[in-house]
Amino acid sequence: MPSLGKKRWTYLVLFLGLLLLVLIPFRWFLGQYTVLAIFIGIYAMVTVGLCLLMGYTGQASLGQAAYFGIGAYTSAILSKTYDVNPWLAMLAAAVATGIIAYAIGYPIFRLRGNYLAMATLGLGLIVYVLFRELNQYTGGPDGMGGIPPLSIGGLSFNTPFKIYYLVWVFCLAVLFLSQNIVKSRVGRALRAINGSEAAAESVGINISQFKIKVFILSAVYASLAGSLFVHHMRFVSPSPFDVMASVMLVVMAVVGGLASIWGAIFGTAAVRILSDEVLLRFGNWDIIAYGLILIVVMVFTPQGLFVGLKDAYERWKASHVRAHLE
Amino acid sequence: MSWEQFVQYLMTGLTAGCIYALVGLGFTIVYAVTGIINFAQGEFVMLGGMISYELAVSAGMPLWPAVLLSVLIAAAVGALLYVLGIRPARKASLVSLIIITIGASILIRGVAGELWGKNPVRPPAFSGEEALQILGARIQPQAIWIIGATFVIMIILHVFFAYTMMGKALKASSVSRLGAGLVGIDTRMMALAGFCLAAMLGGIAGVITAPLTTTSYSMGAMLGVKGFVAAAIGGFKSQLAAVVGGIAIGIIESFVVAANWGPFTSNYKDAIALIVLLVILLVRSGRIASEERAS
């Protein structure tokens, strides 16, 4: 349809996407998937941070579930045990996570080589042990319940219907913020680093500073998602924050695509739907499936599945146009 | 702490440290030849132990052939990982290659869990279970096997890298892949050999340690982290540093647990390796920064 410009098409797609998002939780539409959609929103916040991290720093984190968990437990403990306002607890959790990420990222990003994945894997293993063993604060392996919901004024987010909108407002805010960062001066610096570190450094970009910032940002996203997660579940236990959870987040990011923001939603949704609706029936084979997905996607589309498919489509379209012209 | 206790904790630490050292050696070899940190390194230890149990106990094979075969199978899995995962993706970025090894690691773990179940198993010890009295401490003969094997492997590796054609070729490709290629060394073959050798070291670590500590499908991740820390001490370049580092981590862990001080009860002993890693990274990044200022 040539009468519509490319820009108009973008707005149309955006409008339809938003309409879909708004309508999902209604019972006559896709209401039975509201809880699934809540989880997709929560995990997409973590995944987008991981996509930025892997795409722009060239390093992977195997500890995102740890940050997710630190956010979750900090929110849970502050708001339940110490009666802190949940919003304040959420903020405190994000700040604490950011500080931990800085402590780990500061030495790592000044070094060459891939230390981040292993350091964050180590962190993930330890944090999981802490959640399990610090019985008097965390409730140990059985977890703790009775966590208050988030609320604004008189509006309490205590049903999936309401939580859905809260989560997706957060998720979209995170996505638009990331989009702006990528398009801003910081984003240009990051892309320059991605192209050539030496060239970026020679024009005065402090590479390690930028990389640390991306890492902290990804940790804070994970922490916010963790806070939303516990105020939605109203219960917290160590199992969603183990190392396998971190690996699953990497699977989501890899399916979505490195350095890709909107791909993160696609990757998260694809993996969550695959795991909740399909792999659940195959018992422990899910781990094997994730391993295979990671290997196969990275071997055939090293930039991630979503980005790889997009590139393939654009190549196909270009060749199609060329054939048409000839 | 009495003298006997001191020797006891020292030997416990030394035994654990030898295993970290063997895993660390695997990391340095793969890193040297390919520039990749192989996240599946810990899984080869698990494979060695689990397969030796399956062969020696479930299938009733004699112990030594079972041990030998387990090591060979672990090496074969290492070769497969290179041929199926790493080589087809050689144009990919480093982060993609690392994600492939992460995928391989959970794939191996998942398959092991499906094939052999999730309970810990314990293959028979090499020379009986009767504890020996050494310097007043009670030491399992298997611990002597572990320490002895690690030192023999160190010597063999040294001879291999210093005096054999294959070893020299591997060393050359670790110094410069391009240069090694120019003088006619098949660097792809060397990468395959590096993966094979590293997996073999992991397999050996697995078969010698499983009779002492038991083994289970999920043990690879933590061992991988500790071996990585051992290798990081030498910046993935020095094999000697990896061995000394591994043994040091084992001994520090053992004594910190023995001291039972503050938060470091045995539940948190695994945190020590992470603290050591952060200290190494801080020290190394500080040194690099000062070198940059000087130049």
XYZ file of C-alpha atoms in Angstrom:
621
model
C 0.000 0.000 0.000
C 2.162 2.862 -1.240
C -0.253 5.589 -0.075
C 0.837 4.959 3.525
C 4.354 6.177 4.269
C 6.794 4.025 6.176
C 6.327 6.184 9.251
C 2.577 5.729 9.176
C 3.028 1.992 8.990
C 5.211 2.106 12.082
C 2.508 4.033 13.950
C -0.155 1.621 12.782
C 1.829 -1.398 13.979
C 2.560 0.359 17.255
C -1.116 1.189 17.715
C -2.247 -2.371 16.986
C 0.434 -3.752 19.303
C -0.699 -1.484 22.132
C -4.337 -2.325 21.505
C -3.472 -6.024 21.718
C -1.577 -5.437 24.961
C -4.476 -3.505 26.499
C -7.049 -6.115 25.518
C -5.185 -9.290 26.502
C -6.457 -9.618 30.104
C -10.154 -9.296 29.187
C -11.987 -12.561 29.604
C -13.585 -12.451 26.155
C -10.168 -12.031 24.563
C -7.107 -13.818 25.967
C -8.054 -13.588 29.639
C -6.946 -17.115 30.460
C -3.393 -16.115 29.584
C -3.253 -13.074 31.876
C -0.865 -14.707 34.359
C 1.393 -15.920 31.561
C 1.402 -12.395 30.126
C 2.328 -10.983 33.555
C 5.342 -13.288 33.694
C 6.329 -12.372 30.161
C 6.246 -8.691 31.129
C 8.322 -9.284 34.264
C 10.912 -11.454 32.542
C 11.086 -9.171 29.504
C 12.378 -6.426 31.822
C 15.262 -8.694 32.822
C 15.853 -9.904 29.278
C 16.091 -6.443 27.756
C 18.887 -5.612 30.194
C 20.668 -8.820 29.276
C 20.272 -8.141 25.536
C 21.808 -4.692 25.983
C 24.603 -6.136 28.095
C 25.512 -8.933 25.704
C 25.139 -6.809 22.603
C 27.018 -3.742 23.818
C 29.664 -5.077 26.167
C 30.428 -8.389 24.459
C 30.106 -10.170 27.777
C 27.346 -12.354 29.149
C 25.994 -12.439 32.678
C 24.994 -15.711 34.302
C 23.835 -13.912 37.423
C 20.736 -12.026 36.300
C 18.571 -14.369 38.364
C 20.647 -13.358 41.386
C 19.803 -9.663 40.840
C 16.202 -10.638 40.168
C 16.290 -12.514 43.484
C 17.993 -9.713 45.412
C 15.242 -7.381 44.209
C 12.589 -9.900 45.164
C 13.944 -10.703 48.624
C 14.809 -7.105 49.526
C 11.273 -6.038 48.620
C 9.749 -8.983 50.452
C 11.753 -8.598 53.653
C 11.490 -4.807 53.873
C 7.786 -4.626 53.104
C 6.709 -7.608 55.159
C 9.093 -7.914 58.108
C 9.855 -4.211 58.524
C 6.569 -2.715 57.248
C 8.341 -0.443 54.795
C 6.167 1.030 52.044
C 6.416 -1.426 49.082
C 7.379 1.337 46.638
C 10.156 2.451 48.947
C 11.261 -1.164 49.354
C 11.401 -1.494 45.596
C 13.594 1.583 45.345
C 15.892 0.352 48.123
C 16.213 -3.007 46.359
C 17.162 -1.324 43.083
C 19.804 0.823 44.771
C 21.285 -2.167 46.630
C 21.441 -4.223 43.437
C 23.073 -1.370 41.572
C 25.789 -1.128 44.221
C 26.480 -4.875 44.091
C 26.666 -4.734 40.293
C 29.110 -1.842 40.502
C 31.334 -3.764 42.937
C 31.522 -6.693 40.535
C 31.601 -4.732 37.301
C 34.253 -2.217 38.341
C 37.226 -4.619 38.266
C 35.863 -6.792 35.460
C 35.310 -4.192 32.785
C 38.817 -2.845 33.163
C 40.152 -6.248 32.111
C 40.097 -7.883 28.735
C 38.731 -11.365 28.425
C 35.490 -12.840 29.593
C 35.453 -12.702 33.337
C 31.929 -11.420 33.738
C 30.104 -14.661 32.942
C 32.040 -16.672 35.487
C 32.056 -14.006 38.213
C 28.293 -13.591 37.855
C 27.833 -17.369 37.801
C 29.754 -17.521 41.087
C 27.598 -14.710 42.477
C 24.467 -16.561 41.365
C 25.519 -19.755 43.125
C 26.330 -17.897 46.359
C 23.230 -15.713 46.413
C 21.057 -18.794 45.970
C 22.772 -20.432 48.958
C 22.176 -17.256 51.004
C 18.452 -17.228 50.173
C 18.239 -20.827 51.339
C 20.411 -20.638 54.437
C 19.574 -17.258 55.991
C 16.510 -18.804 57.571
C 15.661 -16.068 60.043
C 15.364 -13.426 57.288
C 14.315 -15.338 54.174
C 12.263 -18.222 55.536
C 14.791 -20.710 54.157
C 13.914 -23.270 51.472
C 10.191 -23.058 52.337
C 10.109 -19.363 51.569
C 7.888 -16.685 53.088
C 4.363 -15.583 52.328
C 2.094 -12.707 53.297
C 3.922 -10.078 51.283
C 1.718 -6.991 50.833
C 0.646 -5.940 47.323
C 1.700 -2.669 45.737
C -0.889 0.085 45.884
C -1.432 3.680 44.755
C -3.745 5.657 47.009
C -6.766 3.403 47.464
C -5.971 1.247 44.420
C -4.378 -2.007 45.486
C -2.759 -4.198 42.813
C -4.068 -7.467 44.165
C -5.671 -9.234 41.202
C -3.959 -10.534 38.041
C -6.097 -8.118 35.990
C -4.715 -5.069 37.813
C -1.188 -6.429 38.168
C -1.071 -7.080 34.450
C -1.393 -3.369 33.676
C 1.050 -2.375 36.394
C 3.684 -4.828 35.118
C 3.290 -3.810 31.499
C 3.478 -0.106 32.328
C 6.801 -0.854 34.004
C 7.917 -3.114 31.180
C 7.122 -0.561 28.465
C 8.756 2.195 30.502
C 11.916 0.082 30.709
C 11.781 -0.643 26.987
C 11.308 3.008 26.007
C 14.027 4.089 28.409
C 16.365 1.539 26.839
C 15.362 2.655 23.363
C 16.209 6.240 24.305
C 19.526 5.236 25.797
C 20.463 3.327 22.662
C 19.570 6.332 20.493
C 21.284 8.876 22.714
C 24.917 9.867 23.017
C 25.470 6.892 25.297
C 23.995 4.601 22.677
C 26.222 5.994 19.962
C 29.186 5.462 22.251
C 28.063 1.902 22.872
C 27.698 1.201 19.176
C 31.123 2.680 18.578
C 32.525 0.315 21.191
C 30.754 -2.541 19.481
C 32.297 -1.573 16.150
C 35.841 -1.067 17.302
C 37.045 -0.590 20.841
C 40.305 0.983 19.747
C 38.542 3.509 17.506
C 36.021 4.320 20.224
C 38.774 4.859 22.746
C 40.721 7.070 20.362
C 37.791 9.505 20.081
C 37.678 9.799 23.831
C 35.063 7.292 24.862
C 35.787 5.758 28.241
C 34.938 2.197 27.333
C 34.955 0.576 30.731
C 32.787 3.352 32.198
C 30.113 2.761 29.569
C 30.246 -0.981 29.979
C 29.867 -0.731 33.741
C 26.853 1.555 33.259
C 25.159 -0.971 30.973
C 25.880 -3.724 33.470
C 24.437 -1.731 36.378
C 21.399 -0.817 34.293
C 20.771 -4.490 33.501
C 21.069 -5.390 37.190
C 18.638 -2.627 38.203
C 16.105 -3.778 35.590
C 16.368 -7.294 37.031
C 15.898 -5.971 40.553
C 12.777 -3.965 39.617
C 11.379 -7.038 37.898
C 12.096 -9.070 41.037
C 10.205 -6.576 43.200
C 7.188 -6.712 40.865
C 7.471 -10.508 40.911
C 7.116 -10.829 44.722
C 4.372 -8.238 45.013
C 2.505 -10.198 42.367
C 3.132 -13.663 43.878
C 2.818 -12.370 47.485
C 5.216 -15.209 48.278
C 8.922 -15.761 47.784
C 11.125 -18.882 47.851
C 14.665 -19.504 46.549
C 13.840 -21.731 43.581
C 13.027 -19.076 40.913
C 16.479 -17.555 41.474
C 18.847 -20.482 40.977
C 21.511 -20.715 38.309
C 19.190 -22.511 35.896
C 16.947 -19.438 36.049
C 19.915 -17.319 34.980
C 20.604 -19.700 32.123
C 16.960 -19.459 31.084
C 17.225 -15.687 31.002
C 20.222 -16.055 28.712
C 18.134 -18.361 26.505
C 15.445 -15.660 26.309
C 18.009 -12.997 25.429
C 19.644 -15.227 22.831
C 16.317 -15.983 21.164
C 15.492 -12.269 21.268
C 18.804 -11.130 19.889
C 21.936 -9.412 21.131
C 21.675 -5.624 21.341
C 18.020 -5.859 20.366
C 15.393 -4.137 22.504
C 12.111 -5.177 20.951
C 13.522 -8.629 20.298
C 13.709 -9.060 24.071
C 9.895 -9.196 24.286
C 9.777 -11.661 21.431
C 12.464 -13.869 23.009
C 10.894 -13.774 26.441
C 7.419 -14.537 25.119
C 8.681 -17.359 22.889
C 10.660 -19.051 25.662
C 7.980 -18.551 28.351
C 5.257 -19.952 26.097
C 7.544 -22.828 25.074
C 8.374 -23.659 28.681
C 4.899 -23.153 30.191
C 2.793 -24.666 27.437
C 5.027 -27.246 25.737
C 8.098 -28.344 27.674
C 6.170 -28.751 30.922
C 4.872 -32.046 29.564
C 8.340 -33.470 29.020
C 9.657 -33.393 32.585
C 13.369 -32.785 32.871
C 13.946 -32.678 29.156
C 13.465 -28.910 29.285
C 17.082 -28.392 30.395
C 18.265 -30.395 27.406
C 16.015 -28.343 25.137
C 17.442 -25.057 26.480
C 20.980 -26.333 25.955
C 20.191 -27.252 22.377
C 18.453 -23.922 21.731
C 21.490 -22.001 22.986
C 23.900 -23.968 20.812
C 21.801 -24.076 17.663
C 20.751 -20.405 17.754
C 24.301 -19.197 18.412
C 25.824 -21.436 15.717
C 23.380 -20.387 12.994
C 22.421 -16.826 13.993
C 25.226 -15.474 16.200
C 23.348 -12.183 16.660
C 20.348 -13.981 18.144
C 17.328 -15.627 16.583
C 15.048 -12.560 16.285
C 17.767 -10.370 14.803
C 18.920 -13.215 12.558
C 15.402 -13.757 11.210
C 14.945 -10.027 10.694
C 18.208 -9.813 8.752
C 17.285 -12.855 6.680
C 13.897 -11.278 5.878
C 15.512 -8.001 4.854
C 18.010 -9.824 2.658
C 15.166 -11.772 1.080
C 13.190 -8.577 0.496
C 16.199 -6.826 -1.041
C 16.849 -9.687 -3.423
C 13.131 -9.785 -4.231
C 13.111 -6.096 -5.113
C 16.231 -6.501 -7.210
C 14.711 -9.420 -9.098
C 11.567 -7.353 -9.648
C 13.546 -4.423 -11.061
C 15.431 -6.646 -13.457
C 44.240 -26.465 66.582
C 46.360 -29.516 67.276
C 49.108 -30.723 64.945
C 47.003 -33.728 63.855
C 44.070 -31.504 63.020
C 46.358 -29.153 61.116
C 47.680 -32.023 58.960
C 44.145 -33.333 58.493
C 42.798 -29.991 57.221
C 45.892 -29.433 55.111
C 45.436 -32.799 53.387
C 41.705 -32.209 52.877
C 42.466 -28.846 51.320
C 45.266 -30.257 49.201
C 43.015 -33.013 47.846
C 40.217 -30.625 46.921
C 42.775 -28.160 45.565
C 44.257 -30.764 43.206
C 40.851 -31.203 41.583
C 40.435 -27.420 41.177
C 43.936 -27.389 39.697
C 43.087 -30.034 37.093
C 39.915 -28.142 36.106
C 41.922 -24.906 36.001
C 44.509 -26.534 33.734
C 41.700 -27.461 31.355
C 40.571 -23.810 31.241
C 44.085 -22.542 30.510
C 44.676 -25.071 27.717
C 41.423 -24.308 25.873
C 41.880 -20.576 26.412
C 45.458 -20.675 25.154
C 44.626 -22.473 21.920
C 41.240 -20.935 21.085
C 40.766 -17.808 23.227
C 37.535 -19.286 24.557
C 36.567 -19.860 28.167
C 34.910 -23.231 28.084
C 31.978 -23.211 30.486
C 31.492 -26.938 30.037
C 34.864 -27.663 31.652
C 33.336 -28.674 35.002
C 30.943 -31.069 33.260
C 33.833 -33.262 32.087
C 34.690 -33.911 35.738
C 31.100 -34.989 36.323
C 31.176 -37.158 33.169
C 34.394 -38.916 34.236
C 32.976 -39.774 37.650
C 29.480 -40.779 36.487
C 30.720 -42.916 33.580
C 33.288 -44.704 35.710
C 30.496 -45.569 38.160
C 28.229 -46.782 35.368
C 30.973 -48.948 33.878
C 32.568 -50.273 37.057
C 29.450 -50.776 39.169
C 26.346 -50.904 36.963
C 28.011 -52.739 34.057
C 30.420 -54.717 36.226
C 33.592 -53.901 34.294
C 36.966 -54.351 36.002
C 38.043 -51.090 37.644
C 41.062 -50.051 35.585
C 39.599 -50.589 32.101
C 36.479 -48.765 33.332
C 38.553 -45.816 34.528
C 40.517 -45.665 31.284
C 37.394 -45.883 29.141
C 35.662 -43.140 31.182
C 38.543 -40.756 30.559
C 38.482 -41.563 26.854
C 34.723 -40.988 26.648
C 35.092 -37.626 28.401
C 37.800 -36.685 25.881
C 35.528 -37.767 23.024
C 32.724 -35.534 24.356
C 35.215 -32.661 24.433
C 36.086 -33.336 20.799
C 32.386 -33.474 19.898
C 31.779 -30.140 21.605
C 34.462 -28.577 19.433
C 33.385 -30.208 16.176
C 29.620 -29.652 16.573
C 29.481 -26.437 18.577
C 32.610 -24.340 18.304
C 33.945 -24.995 14.818
C 30.731 -24.312 12.874
C 30.431 -20.983 14.728
C 33.999 -19.807 14.324
C 32.902 -16.520 12.752
C 30.736 -15.695 15.752
C 31.738 -13.181 18.402
C 33.385 -14.283 21.618
C 30.177 -13.849 23.592
C 28.339 -16.165 21.180
C 31.047 -18.805 21.542
C 30.840 -18.567 25.306
C 27.069 -18.925 25.193
C 27.573 -22.055 23.083
C 29.748 -23.578 25.794
C 27.132 -22.591 28.392
C 24.531 -24.367 26.274
C 26.794 -27.393 26.002
C 27.266 -27.402 29.752
C 23.554 -27.556 30.579
C 22.979 -29.976 27.699
C 25.570 -32.398 29.106
C 24.161 -31.926 32.607
C 20.594 -32.507 31.426
C 21.481 -35.637 29.474
C 23.473 -37.003 32.427
C 20.524 -36.373 34.753
C 18.165 -38.200 32.377
C 20.522 -41.125 31.737
C 21.855 -41.794 35.201
C 19.375 -40.209 37.592
C 19.924 -37.433 40.094
C 21.232 -39.318 43.118
C 24.887 -39.003 44.053
C 26.912 -42.138 43.264
C 30.259 -43.396 44.429
C 32.466 -45.682 42.326
C 34.860 -48.040 44.183
C 38.142 -46.625 45.512
C 41.320 -47.532 43.638
C 43.107 -49.237 46.511
C 40.739 -49.940 49.350
C 39.049 -47.767 51.931
C 41.373 -48.373 54.865
C 42.582 -44.994 56.114
C 46.340 -44.507 56.355
C 48.063 -42.828 59.294
C 50.250 -40.015 57.971
C 51.870 -37.559 60.392
C 49.125 -38.313 62.869
C 46.257 -37.658 60.448
C 43.932 -40.254 58.954
C 44.137 -40.089 55.176
C 42.082 -42.079 52.676
C 44.291 -43.873 50.135
C 42.162 -42.290 47.388
C 43.378 -38.866 48.534
C 46.957 -40.031 47.931
C 45.878 -41.143 44.457
C 44.422 -37.703 43.754
C 47.502 -35.811 44.909
C 49.881 -38.252 43.203
C 47.960 -38.212 39.923
C 47.898 -34.403 39.854
C 51.667 -34.192 40.218
C 52.300 -36.913 37.632
C 49.964 -35.092 35.214
C 51.823 -31.831 35.834
C 55.107 -33.489 34.915
C 53.664 -35.249 31.861
C 52.111 -31.964 30.651
C 55.406 -30.167 31.114
C 57.262 -32.825 29.080
C 54.481 -32.807 26.494
C 54.558 -29.049 25.949
C 58.343 -28.737 26.100
C 59.621 -31.776 24.220
C 57.021 -33.260 21.847
C 56.160 -31.987 18.389
C 52.444 -31.932 19.167
C 52.992 -30.069 22.424
C 55.223 -27.490 20.777
C 52.675 -26.998 18.008
C 49.955 -26.416 20.618
C 52.178 -23.954 22.426
C 52.929 -22.172 19.153
C 49.259 -21.764 18.322
C 48.632 -20.380 21.781
C 51.316 -17.712 21.264
C 49.990 -16.707 17.860
C 47.369 -18.569 15.885
C 48.263 -16.661 12.736
C 51.972 -17.290 13.111
C 51.462 -20.947 13.834
C 49.308 -21.243 10.725
C 52.010 -19.575 8.652
C 54.628 -22.157 9.605
C 52.291 -24.954 8.624
C 50.586 -25.881 11.866
C 46.960 -26.879 11.379
C 45.464 -24.538 13.986
C 42.000 -26.068 13.713
C 43.510 -29.436 14.497
C 45.265 -27.810 17.441
C 41.992 -26.347 18.718
C 40.460 -29.813 18.517
C 43.444 -31.250 20.373
C 43.139 -28.523 23.008
C 39.465 -29.285 23.661
C 40.257 -33.014 23.747
C 43.150 -32.597 26.156
C 41.166 -30.319 28.468
C 38.213 -32.716 28.512
C 40.608 -35.564 29.236
C 42.065 -33.694 32.225
C 38.517 -33.076 33.449
C 37.692 -36.756 32.988
C 40.782 -37.786 34.950
C 39.828 -35.384 37.730
C 36.380 -36.978 37.728
C 37.468 -40.610 37.936
C 40.021 -40.034 40.676
C 37.850 -37.811 42.835
C 34.466 -39.557 42.616
C 35.438 -42.510 44.900
C 36.334 -40.014 47.636
C 33.705 -37.300 47.356
C 30.873 -39.028 45.430
C 29.597 -37.483 42.224
C 26.241 -36.386 40.835
C 24.903 -34.937 37.619
C 24.897 -31.370 38.886
C 28.367 -31.104 40.432
C 30.003 -29.552 37.363
C 28.907 -25.927 37.789
C 30.578 -25.266 41.133
C 33.748 -27.133 40.142
C 33.813 -25.074 36.982
C 33.712 -21.836 38.986
C 36.566 -22.945 41.238
C 38.714 -24.188 38.374
C 38.038 -20.876 36.648
C 39.230 -18.944 39.695
C 42.366 -21.110 39.773
C 43.023 -20.349 36.103
C 42.240 -16.636 36.574
C 45.065 -16.331 39.114
C 47.519 -16.746 36.258
C 45.379 -14.751 33.854
C 44.653 -17.981 31.904
C 48.232 -17.940 30.684
C 50.294 -19.837 33.216
C 49.656 -23.516 33.842
C 51.822 -23.475 36.921
C 49.830 -20.564 38.343
C 46.600 -22.467 37.691
C 47.875 -25.464 39.651
C 49.272 -23.421 42.532
C 46.099 -21.314 42.518
C 43.820 -24.340 42.589
C 45.692 -25.899 45.485
C 45.728 -22.588 47.332
C 41.940 -22.226 46.983
C 41.438 -25.772 48.262
C 43.635 -25.171 51.302
C 42.104 -21.759 52.090
C 38.611 -23.283 51.929
C 39.603 -26.129 54.192
C 41.088 -23.873 56.870
C 38.336 -21.274 56.720
C 35.795 -24.019 57.316
C 38.003 -25.405 60.101
C 38.187 -21.994 61.778
C 34.384 -21.868 61.683
C 34.700 -18.134 62.098
C 31.867 -15.677 61.656
C 29.769 -16.326 58.567
C 32.129 -18.900 57.058
C 30.500 -22.088 58.218
C 30.631 -24.981 55.785
C 27.386 -23.822 54.158
C 29.154 -20.809 52.754
C 32.532 -22.296 51.964
C 31.789 -21.951 48.262
C 31.682 -18.178 48.693
C 35.426 -18.151 49.350
C 36.289 -18.875 45.725
C 34.144 -15.924 44.649
C 35.855 -13.603 47.131
C 39.250 -14.828 45.890
C 38.121 -14.151 42.324
C 37.028 -10.589 43.114
C 40.335 -9.914 44.864
C 42.278 -11.280 41.867
C 40.248 -9.164 39.475
C 40.745 -6.028 41.562
C 44.482 -6.619 41.826
C 44.861 -7.396 38.146
C 42.727 -4.489 36.953
C 44.683 -2.162 39.257
C 47.925 -3.383 37.768
C 46.681 -2.927 34.224
C 45.535 0.604 34.992
C 48.935 1.515 36.438
C 50.707 -0.026 33.451
C 48.555 2.103 31.177
C 49.464 5.215 33.111
C 53.145 4.352 32.925
C 53.165 3.826 29.187
